[in-house]
Amino acid sequence: MTQKKTIVVSGCCGTIGHALLQSLATLPQYTEVLGIDNNESGLFSLEQEFRGKFRFAFGDIRDGQRLKVLFEGADVVLHTAALKHVPSCELAPSEAIKTNILGVSNVIEAARNARVERVLFTSSDKAVNPTNVMGTSKLMGERLMSAAQASARRHETGIFFSTRFGNVLGSHGSVFPLFQQQIAKGGPVTLTDPDMTRFVMSTRDAVSLVLESLELAQGGEVFVSKMRALRIADLAAVMIDCLAPRYGLRPEDIAVNVIGSKPGEKLYEELLTEEESHRSLQLANFYVILPAFLDLYGVEYTYETAQPHEKGQIYRSHEQSLLSQEEIAAYLRESGLLPDGGA
């Protein structure tokens, strides 16, 4: 994509949407950026932060007609808006359907209408063998994007694809700000299960996945970053050691309470299913999951340095080489989540 482009970011007030705006501000290939969200106060804050550099508009992905208006003239759409919290989706599945499934369908239809060149959907590793409504809705979003690509082949209306994130440390509602708040109050820090493991990424990692896959995508794929894995108990221990002194507290005085797993919560996450492993490729930084019904797409998927993925290798977080507490501390500082000079 060497020609200058107009790009739309849905969910621009969220952690990933905001981080994407900050990166796009440094990229000269985008002549115009439009941020869309249904958070009025958040949009006002972004307008103050970027001071006329970008345009912002109030809009909800549940409103397909509004999206058709907002997507007019767009070359690229980065769709990050979603309901992302497992408990809220579990308690109100109909709302998750409206946003995470019907909302994706609205984005696809509006993008087709505007003849957008590239449409990216941000998914989650919870879409792999989902055990909850949120993960199931994200899996359906991925399948809608792949189906949109099959239709795009017939109508020549662009490239549709997905990226699959792990747990983005520091994002709204993630465990990092929760632990930080609990430590600041003197504890206790609450753990669901001492053996729980997760794939993690920083906002910087997430933005890199989005922007790099945007260049690589050929249609219908799911791009998955090769992520670090850690034990949540180790993350809590590192944060207590590093942050307690900054609040005038002693780490040994911060209690850790085990409260048990939440309904629908896995002890570990997976990056891809066994079935997906049979149609995946490996790049230096990514796994690329190709569409299941390749004959529908008419694409010969070729990427530089791509290697066939080992069939049956599904990468569960608890089976990986987990980061040590020292490595977690270094990663958090590198990601800007802890100040330099911590424990």
PDB file of N, CA, C and O in Angstrom, residues 194-232:
ATOM      1  N   PRO A 194      -3.968 -20.108  41.006  1.00  0.00           N
ATOM      2  CA  PRO A 194      -2.506 -19.932  40.947  1.00  0.00           C
ATOM      3  C   PRO A 194      -1.871 -20.536  39.699  1.00  0.00           C
ATOM      4  O   PRO A 194      -0.767 -20.135  39.308  1.00  0.00           O
ATOM      5  N   ASP A 195      -2.540 -21.522  39.073  1.00  0.00           N
ATOM      6  CA  ASP A 195      -1.965 -22.188  37.902  1.00  0.00           C
ATOM      7  C   ASP A 195      -2.441 -21.597  36.577  1.00  0.00           C
ATOM      8  O   ASP A 195      -2.082 -22.108  35.513  1.00  0.00           O
ATOM      9  N   MET A 196      -3.240 -20.544  36.622  1.00  0.00           N
ATOM     10  CA  MET A 196      -3.770 -19.967  35.385  1.00  0.00           C
ATOM     11  C   MET A 196      -2.651 -19.338  34.562  1.00  0.00           C
ATOM     12  O   MET A 196      -1.803 -18.621  35.087  1.00  0.00           O
ATOM     13  N   THR A 197      -2.646 -19.642  33.264  1.00  0.00           N
ATOM     14  CA  THR A 197      -1.653 -19.080  32.349  1.00  0.00           C
ATOM     15  C   THR A 197      -2.366 -18.346  31.215  1.00  0.00           C
ATOM     16  O   THR A 197      -3.513 -18.648  30.886  1.00  0.00           O
ATOM     17  N   ARG A 198      -1.655 -17.406  30.633  1.00  0.00           N
ATOM     18  CA  ARG A 198      -2.203 -16.633  29.532  1.00  0.00           C
ATOM     19  C   ARG A 198      -1.108 -16.263  28.528  1.00  0.00           C
ATOM     20  O   ARG A 198       0.048 -16.091  28.889  1.00  0.00           O
ATOM     21  N   PHE A 199      -1.507 -16.141  27.243  1.00  0.00           N
ATOM     22  CA  PHE A 199      -0.664 -15.485  26.249  1.00  0.00           C
ATOM     23  C   PHE A 199      -0.851 -13.977  26.428  1.00  0.00           C
ATOM     24  O   PHE A 199      -1.979 -13.507  26.598  1.00  0.00           O
ATOM     25  N   VAL A 200       0.240 -13.247  26.410  1.00  0.00           N
ATOM     26  CA  VAL A 200       0.154 -11.808  26.648  1.00  0.00           C
ATOM     27  C   VAL A 200       0.876 -11.038  25.552  1.00  0.00           C
ATOM     28  O   VAL A 200       1.792 -11.541  24.901  1.00  0.00           O
ATOM     29  N   MET A 201       0.431  -9.805  25.373  1.00  0.00           N
ATOM     30  CA  MET A 201       1.081  -8.893  24.453  1.00  0.00           C
ATOM     31  C   MET A 201       0.902  -7.480  24.981  1.00  0.00           C
ATOM     32  O   MET A 201      -0.027  -7.206  25.746  1.00  0.00           O
ATOM     33  N   SER A 202       1.787  -6.596  24.598  1.00  0.00           N
ATOM     34  CA  SER A 202       1.662  -5.184  24.948  1.00  0.00           C
ATOM     35  C   SER A 202       0.832  -4.489  23.877  1.00  0.00           C
ATOM     36  O   SER A 202       0.578  -5.044  22.799  1.00  0.00           O
ATOM     37  N   THR A 203       0.411  -3.268  24.146  1.00  0.00           N
ATOM     38  CA  THR A 203      -0.295  -2.510  23.106  1.00  0.00           C
ATOM     39  C   THR A 203       0.616  -2.303  21.895  1.00  0.00           C
ATOM     40  O   THR A 203       0.148  -2.309  20.759  1.00  0.00           O
ATOM     41  N   ARG A 204       1.903  -2.166  22.145  1.00  0.00           N
ATOM     42  CA  ARG A 204       2.854  -2.019  21.038  1.00  0.00           C
ATOM     43  C   ARG A 204       2.853  -3.264  20.158  1.00  0.00           C
ATOM     44  O   ARG A 204       2.858  -3.186  18.929  1.00  0.00           O
ATOM     45  N   ASP A 205       2.843  -4.446  20.802  1.00  0.00           N
ATOM     46  CA  ASP A 205       2.772  -5.713  20.051  1.00  0.00           C
ATOM     47  C   ASP A 205       1.480  -5.779  19.233  1.00  0.00           C
ATOM     48  O   ASP A 205       1.481  -6.222  18.081  1.00  0.00           O
ATOM     49  N   ALA A 206       0.366  -5.378  19.864  1.00  0.00           N
ATOM     50  CA  ALA A 206      -0.931  -5.446  19.193  1.00  0.00           C
ATOM     51  C   ALA A 206      -0.974  -4.538  17.971  1.00  0.00           C
ATOM     52  O   ALA A 206      -1.481  -4.927  16.907  1.00  0.00           O
ATOM     53  N   VAL A 207      -0.443  -3.329  18.106  1.00  0.00           N
ATOM     54  CA  VAL A 207      -0.419  -2.391  16.985  1.00  0.00           C
ATOM     55  C   VAL A 207       0.463  -2.926  15.864  1.00  0.00           C
ATOM     56  O   VAL A 207       0.115  -2.836  14.684  1.00  0.00           O
ATOM     57  N   SER A 208       1.602  -3.516  16.222  1.00  0.00           N
ATOM     58  CA  SER A 208       2.490  -4.097  15.201  1.00  0.00           C
ATOM     59  C   SER A 208       1.785  -5.204  14.435  1.00  0.00           C
ATOM     60  O   SER A 208       1.908  -5.303  13.209  1.00  0.00           O
ATOM     61  N   LEU A 209       1.025  -6.056  15.163  1.00  0.00           N
ATOM     62  CA  LEU A 209       0.275  -7.131  14.507  1.00  0.00           C
ATOM     63  C   LEU A 209      -0.710  -6.560  13.501  1.00  0.00           C
ATOM     64  O   LEU A 209      -0.821  -7.037  12.366  1.00  0.00           O
ATOM     65  N   VAL A 210      -1.425  -5.513  13.899  1.00  0.00           N
ATOM     66  CA  VAL A 210      -2.415  -4.900  13.021  1.00  0.00           C
ATOM     67  C   VAL A 210      -1.754  -4.319  11.778  1.00  0.00           C
ATOM     68  O   VAL A 210      -2.151  -4.604  10.635  1.00  0.00           O
ATOM     69  N   LEU A 211      -0.732  -3.498  11.971  1.00  0.00           N
ATOM     70  CA  LEU A 211      -0.140  -2.780  10.841  1.00  0.00           C
ATOM     71  C   LEU A 211       0.649  -3.707   9.915  1.00  0.00           C
ATOM     72  O   LEU A 211       0.630  -3.525   8.692  1.00  0.00           O
ATOM     73  N   GLU A 212       1.321  -4.703  10.472  1.00  0.00           N
ATOM     74  CA  GLU A 212       2.059  -5.627   9.617  1.00  0.00           C
ATOM     75  C   GLU A 212       1.106  -6.540   8.843  1.00  0.00           C
ATOM     76  O   GLU A 212       1.316  -6.797   7.653  1.00  0.00           O
ATOM     77  N   SER A 213       0.067  -7.035   9.506  1.00  0.00           N
ATOM     78  CA  SER A 213      -0.884  -7.900   8.805  1.00  0.00           C
ATOM     79  C   SER A 213      -1.649  -7.118   7.747  1.00  0.00           C
ATOM     80  O   SER A 213      -2.053  -7.677   6.713  1.00  0.00           O
ATOM     81  N   LEU A 214      -1.825  -5.827   7.967  1.00  0.00           N
ATOM     82  CA  LEU A 214      -2.497  -4.978   6.984  1.00  0.00           C
ATOM     83  C   LEU A 214      -1.743  -4.987   5.661  1.00  0.00           C
ATOM     84  O   LEU A 214      -2.347  -4.948   4.578  1.00  0.00           O
ATOM     85  N   GLU A 215      -0.431  -5.062   5.731  1.00  0.00           N
ATOM     86  CA  GLU A 215       0.382  -5.110   4.521  1.00  0.00           C
ATOM     87  C   GLU A 215       0.410  -6.507   3.900  1.00  0.00           C
ATOM     88  O   GLU A 215       0.502  -6.651   2.680  1.00  0.00           O
ATOM     89  N   LEU A 216       0.316  -7.545   4.738  1.00  0.00           N
ATOM     90  CA  LEU A 216       0.496  -8.913   4.267  1.00  0.00           C
ATOM     91  C   LEU A 216      -0.784  -9.570   3.760  1.00  0.00           C
ATOM     92  O   LEU A 216      -0.729 -10.495   2.943  1.00  0.00           O
ATOM     93  N   ALA A 217      -1.936  -9.139   4.239  1.00  0.00           N
ATOM     94  CA  ALA A 217      -3.196  -9.856   4.020  1.00  0.00           C
ATOM     95  C   ALA A 217      -3.527 -10.016   2.543  1.00  0.00           C
ATOM     96  O   ALA A 217      -3.363  -9.091   1.750  1.00  0.00           O
ATOM     97  N   GLN A 218      -4.020 -11.212   2.197  1.00  0.00           N
ATOM     98  CA  GLN A 218      -4.453 -11.494   0.833  1.00  0.00           C
ATOM     99  C   GLN A 218      -5.933 -11.860   0.765  1.00  0.00           C
ATOM    100  O   GLN A 218      -6.488 -11.988  -0.306  1.00  0.00           O
ATOM    101  N   GLY A 219      -6.557 -12.007   1.957  1.00  0.00           N
ATOM    102  CA  GLY A 219      -8.007 -12.194   1.988  1.00  0.00           C
ATOM    103  C   GLY A 219      -8.470 -13.427   2.726  1.00  0.00           C
ATOM    104  O   GLY A 219      -8.110 -14.542   2.336  1.00  0.00           O
ATOM    105  N   GLY A 220      -9.256 -13.246   3.797  1.00  0.00           N
ATOM    106  CA  GLY A 220      -9.868 -14.353   4.509  1.00  0.00           C
ATOM    107  C   GLY A 220      -9.039 -14.974   5.605  1.00  0.00           C
ATOM    108  O   GLY A 220      -9.509 -15.843   6.332  1.00  0.00           O
ATOM    109  N   GLU A 221      -7.785 -14.541   5.762  1.00  0.00           N
ATOM    110  CA  GLU A 221      -6.909 -15.151   6.760  1.00  0.00           C
ATOM    111  C   GLU A 221      -7.213 -14.649   8.173  1.00  0.00           C
ATOM    112  O   GLU A 221      -7.864 -13.633   8.370  1.00  0.00           O
ATOM    113  N   VAL A 222      -6.637 -15.396   9.136  1.00  0.00           N
ATOM    114  CA  VAL A 222      -6.539 -14.924  10.514  1.00  0.00           C
ATOM    115  C   VAL A 222      -5.056 -14.895  10.864  1.00  0.00           C
ATOM    116  O   VAL A 222      -4.366 -15.916  10.792  1.00  0.00           O
ATOM    117  N   PHE A 223      -4.556 -13.706  11.218  1.00  0.00           N
ATOM    118  CA  PHE A 223      -3.161 -13.555  11.615  1.00  0.00           C
ATOM    119  C   PHE A 223      -3.069 -13.637  13.135  1.00  0.00           C
ATOM    120  O   PHE A 223      -3.821 -12.977  13.846  1.00  0.00           O
ATOM    121  N   VAL A 224      -2.141 -14.446  13.627  1.00  0.00           N
ATOM    122  CA  VAL A 224      -1.955 -14.630  15.068  1.00  0.00           C
ATOM    123  C   VAL A 224      -0.498 -14.340  15.403  1.00  0.00           C
ATOM    124  O   VAL A 224       0.407 -14.971  14.850  1.00  0.00           O
ATOM    125  N   SER A 225      -0.262 -13.399  16.292  1.00  0.00           N
ATOM    126  CA  SER A 225       1.098 -13.072  16.694  1.00  0.00           C
ATOM    127  C   SER A 225       1.688 -14.190  17.540  1.00  0.00           C
ATOM    128  O   SER A 225       0.978 -14.856  18.305  1.00  0.00           O
ATOM    129  N   LYS A 226       2.986 -14.425  17.396  1.00  0.00           N
ATOM    130  CA  LYS A 226       3.683 -15.360  18.280  1.00  0.00           C
ATOM    131  C   LYS A 226       3.911 -14.643  19.609  1.00  0.00           C
ATOM    132  O   LYS A 226       4.708 -13.719  19.690  1.00  0.00           O
ATOM    133  N   MET A 227       3.191 -15.084  20.631  1.00  0.00           N
ATOM    134  CA  MET A 227       3.133 -14.341  21.891  1.00  0.00           C
ATOM    135  C   MET A 227       3.880 -15.026  23.017  1.00  0.00           C
ATOM    136  O   MET A 227       4.077 -16.241  23.014  1.00  0.00           O
ATOM    137  N   ARG A 228       4.250 -14.220  24.007  1.00  0.00           N
ATOM    138  CA  ARG A 228       4.804 -14.740  25.244  1.00  0.00           C
ATOM    139  C   ARG A 228       3.684 -15.318  26.104  1.00  0.00           C
ATOM    140  O   ARG A 228       2.539 -14.911  25.988  1.00  0.00           O
ATOM    141  N   ALA A 229       4.048 -16.243  26.960  1.00  0.00           N
ATOM    142  CA  ALA A 229       3.082 -16.816  27.898  1.00  0.00           C
ATOM    143  C   ALA A 229       3.622 -16.666  29.316  1.00  0.00           C
ATOM    144  O   ALA A 229       4.841 -16.703  29.544  1.00  0.00           O
ATOM    145  N   LEU A 230       2.715 -16.481  30.265  1.00  0.00           N
ATOM    146  CA  LEU A 230       3.124 -16.341  31.664  1.00  0.00           C
ATOM    147  C   LEU A 230       2.058 -16.905  32.590  1.00  0.00           C
ATOM    148  O   LEU A 230       0.913 -17.122  32.194  1.00  0.00           O
ATOM    149  N   ARG A 231       2.475 -17.130  33.824  1.00  0.00           N
ATOM    150  CA  ARG A 231       1.542 -17.526  34.871  1.00  0.00           C
ATOM    151  C   ARG A 231       1.026 -16.261  35.543  1.00  0.00           C
ATOM    152  O   ARG A 231       1.818 -15.380  35.909  1.00  0.00           O
ATOM    153  N   ILE A 232      -0.275 -16.132  35.680  1.00  0.00           N
ATOM    154  CA  ILE A 232      -0.860 -14.918  36.247  1.00  0.00           C
ATOM    155  C   ILE A 232      -0.362 -14.682  37.671  1.00  0.00           C
ATOM    156  O   ILE A 232      -0.157 -13.538  38.094  1.00  0.00           O
TER     157      ILE A 232
END
